[in-house]
PDB file of C-alpha atoms in Angstrom:
ATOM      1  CA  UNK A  19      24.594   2.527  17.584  1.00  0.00           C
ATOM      2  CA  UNK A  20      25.647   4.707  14.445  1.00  0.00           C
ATOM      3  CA  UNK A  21      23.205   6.906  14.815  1.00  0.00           C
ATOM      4  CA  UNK A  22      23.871   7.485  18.333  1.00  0.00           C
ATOM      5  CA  UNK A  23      27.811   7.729  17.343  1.00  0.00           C
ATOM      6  CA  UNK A  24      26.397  10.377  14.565  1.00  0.00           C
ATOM      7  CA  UNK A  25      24.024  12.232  17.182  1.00  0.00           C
ATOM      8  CA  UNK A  26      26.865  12.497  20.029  1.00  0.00           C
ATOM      9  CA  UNK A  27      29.412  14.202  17.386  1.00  0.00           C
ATOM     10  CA  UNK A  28      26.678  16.872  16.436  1.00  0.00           C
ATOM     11  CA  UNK A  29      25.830  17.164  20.195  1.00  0.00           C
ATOM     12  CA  UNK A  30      29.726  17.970  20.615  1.00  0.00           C
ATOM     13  CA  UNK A  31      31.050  21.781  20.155  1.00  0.00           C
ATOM     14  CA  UNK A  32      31.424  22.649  16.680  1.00  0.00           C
ATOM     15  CA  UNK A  33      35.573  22.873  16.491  1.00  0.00           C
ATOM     16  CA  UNK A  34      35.759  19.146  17.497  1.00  0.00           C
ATOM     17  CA  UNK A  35      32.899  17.702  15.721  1.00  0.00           C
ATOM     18  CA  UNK A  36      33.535  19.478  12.289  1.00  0.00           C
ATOM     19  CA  UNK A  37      37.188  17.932  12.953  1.00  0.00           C
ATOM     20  CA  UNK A  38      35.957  14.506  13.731  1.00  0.00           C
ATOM     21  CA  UNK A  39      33.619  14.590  11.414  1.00  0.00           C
ATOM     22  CA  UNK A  40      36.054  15.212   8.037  1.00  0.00           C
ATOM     23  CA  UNK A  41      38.541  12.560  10.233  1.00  0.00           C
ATOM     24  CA  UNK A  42      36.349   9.691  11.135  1.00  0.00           C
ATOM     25  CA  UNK A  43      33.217   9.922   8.381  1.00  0.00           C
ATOM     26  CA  UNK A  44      34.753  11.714   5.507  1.00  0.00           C
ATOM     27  CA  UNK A  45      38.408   9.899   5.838  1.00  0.00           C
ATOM     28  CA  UNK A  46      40.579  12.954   5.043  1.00  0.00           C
ATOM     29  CA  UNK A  47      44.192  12.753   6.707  1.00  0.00           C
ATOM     30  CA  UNK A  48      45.464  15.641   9.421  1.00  0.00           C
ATOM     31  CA  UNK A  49      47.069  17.315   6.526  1.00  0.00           C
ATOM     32  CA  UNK A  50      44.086  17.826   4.273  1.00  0.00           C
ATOM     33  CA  UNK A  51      42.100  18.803   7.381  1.00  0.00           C
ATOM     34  CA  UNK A  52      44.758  21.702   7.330  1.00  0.00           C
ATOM     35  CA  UNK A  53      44.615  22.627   4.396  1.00  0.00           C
ATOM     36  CA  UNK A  54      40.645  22.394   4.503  1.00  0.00           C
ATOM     37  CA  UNK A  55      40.186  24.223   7.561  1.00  0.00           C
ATOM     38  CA  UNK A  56      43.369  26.822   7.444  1.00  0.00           C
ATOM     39  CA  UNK A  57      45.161  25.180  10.763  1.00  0.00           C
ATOM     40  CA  UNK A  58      47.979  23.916  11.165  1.00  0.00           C
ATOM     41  CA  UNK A  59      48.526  20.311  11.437  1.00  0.00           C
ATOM     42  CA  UNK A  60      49.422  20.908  14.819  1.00  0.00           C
ATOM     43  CA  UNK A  61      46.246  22.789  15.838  1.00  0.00           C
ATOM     44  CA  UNK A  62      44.498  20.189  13.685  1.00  0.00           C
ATOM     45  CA  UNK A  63      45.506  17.208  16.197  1.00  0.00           C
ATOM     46  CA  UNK A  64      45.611  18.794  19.091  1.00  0.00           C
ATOM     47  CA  UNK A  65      41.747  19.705  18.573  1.00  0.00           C
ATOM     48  CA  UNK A  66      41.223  16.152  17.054  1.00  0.00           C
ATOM     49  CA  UNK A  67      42.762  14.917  20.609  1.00  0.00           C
ATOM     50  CA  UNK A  68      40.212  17.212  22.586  1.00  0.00           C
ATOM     51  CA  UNK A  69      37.532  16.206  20.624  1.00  0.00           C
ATOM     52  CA  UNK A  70      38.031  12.296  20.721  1.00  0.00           C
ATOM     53  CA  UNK A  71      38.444  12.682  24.551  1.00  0.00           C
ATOM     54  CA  UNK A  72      35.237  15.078  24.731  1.00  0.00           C
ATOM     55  CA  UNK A  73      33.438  11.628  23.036  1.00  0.00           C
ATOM     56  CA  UNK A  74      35.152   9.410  24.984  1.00  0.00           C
ATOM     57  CA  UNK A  75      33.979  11.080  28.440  1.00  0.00           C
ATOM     58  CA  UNK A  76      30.291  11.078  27.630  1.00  0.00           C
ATOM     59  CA  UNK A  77      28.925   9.062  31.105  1.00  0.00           C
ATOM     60  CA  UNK A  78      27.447   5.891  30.197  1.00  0.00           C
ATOM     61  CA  UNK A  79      23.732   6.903  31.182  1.00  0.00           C
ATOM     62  CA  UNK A  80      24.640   9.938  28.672  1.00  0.00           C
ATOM     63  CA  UNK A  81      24.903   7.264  26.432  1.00  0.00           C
ATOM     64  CA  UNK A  82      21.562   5.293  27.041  1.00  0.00           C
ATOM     65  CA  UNK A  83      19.902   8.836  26.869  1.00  0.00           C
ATOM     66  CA  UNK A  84      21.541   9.178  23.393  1.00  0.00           C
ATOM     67  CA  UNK A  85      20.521   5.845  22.150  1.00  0.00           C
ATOM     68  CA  UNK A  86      16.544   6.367  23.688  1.00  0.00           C
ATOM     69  CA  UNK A  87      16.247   9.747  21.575  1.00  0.00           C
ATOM     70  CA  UNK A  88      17.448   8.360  18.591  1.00  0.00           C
ATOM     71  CA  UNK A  89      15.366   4.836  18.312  1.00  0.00           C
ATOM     72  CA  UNK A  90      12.711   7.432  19.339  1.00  0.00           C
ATOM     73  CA  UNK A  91      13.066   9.973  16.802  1.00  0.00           C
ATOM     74  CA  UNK A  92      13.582   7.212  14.570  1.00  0.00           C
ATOM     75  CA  UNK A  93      10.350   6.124  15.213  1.00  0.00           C
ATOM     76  CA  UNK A  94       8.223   9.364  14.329  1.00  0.00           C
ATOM     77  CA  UNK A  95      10.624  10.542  11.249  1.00  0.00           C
ATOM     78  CA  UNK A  96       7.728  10.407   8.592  1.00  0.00           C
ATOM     79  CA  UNK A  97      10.771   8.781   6.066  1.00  0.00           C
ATOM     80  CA  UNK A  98       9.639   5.277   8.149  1.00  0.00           C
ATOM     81  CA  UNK A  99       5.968   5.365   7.429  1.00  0.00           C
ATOM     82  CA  UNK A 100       4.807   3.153   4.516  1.00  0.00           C
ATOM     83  CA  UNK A 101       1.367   4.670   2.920  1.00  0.00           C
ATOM     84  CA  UNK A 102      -1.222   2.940   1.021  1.00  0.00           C
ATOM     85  CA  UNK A 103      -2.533   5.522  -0.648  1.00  0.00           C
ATOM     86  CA  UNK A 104      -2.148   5.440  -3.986  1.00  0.00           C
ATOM     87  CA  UNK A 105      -1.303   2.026  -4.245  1.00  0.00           C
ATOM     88  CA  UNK A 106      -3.226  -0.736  -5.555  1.00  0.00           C
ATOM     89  CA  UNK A 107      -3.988  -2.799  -2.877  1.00  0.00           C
ATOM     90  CA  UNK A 108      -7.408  -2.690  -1.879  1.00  0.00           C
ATOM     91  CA  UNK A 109      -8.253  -1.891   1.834  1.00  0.00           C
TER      92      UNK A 109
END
């Protein structure tokens, strides 16, 4: 379900998930997303706000879409494959 958390937020427009994103994964307070981003703190949660009710929205067959295309990606990402060439088993 991470993964479809992670794929939703970069599905999202970029001035909410970029905000979510140093919130929720990176951990940095409103104030240091001000200061990182050049809002105000205001402006800051206000677009935090929209963004966490832009997620929140998402229809629940949005969400079993979301989950099917990432189990499915993670099934052909070439990262999952285990070779045996090279090794020294003998086939």
């Amino acid at each position: 379900m991470v993964n479809a958390v992670k794929f939703a937020i970069e599905k999202m427009p970029y001035k909410y998930s970029s905000l979510l994103t140093l919130k929720y994964v990176m951990g940095y307070s409103g104030k240091e997303i001000a200061e990182i981003t050049g809002l105000s703190e205001t402006n800051v949660r206000q677009q935090l706000f929209k963004g966490r009710s832009f997620f929140l929205n998402i229809p629940p067959l949005t969400w079993l879409y979301i989950a099917a295309s990432v189990a499915v990606n993670a099934v052909r990402t070439p990262s999952n494959v285990t070779y045996a060439i090279g090794s020294n088993n003998n086939l």
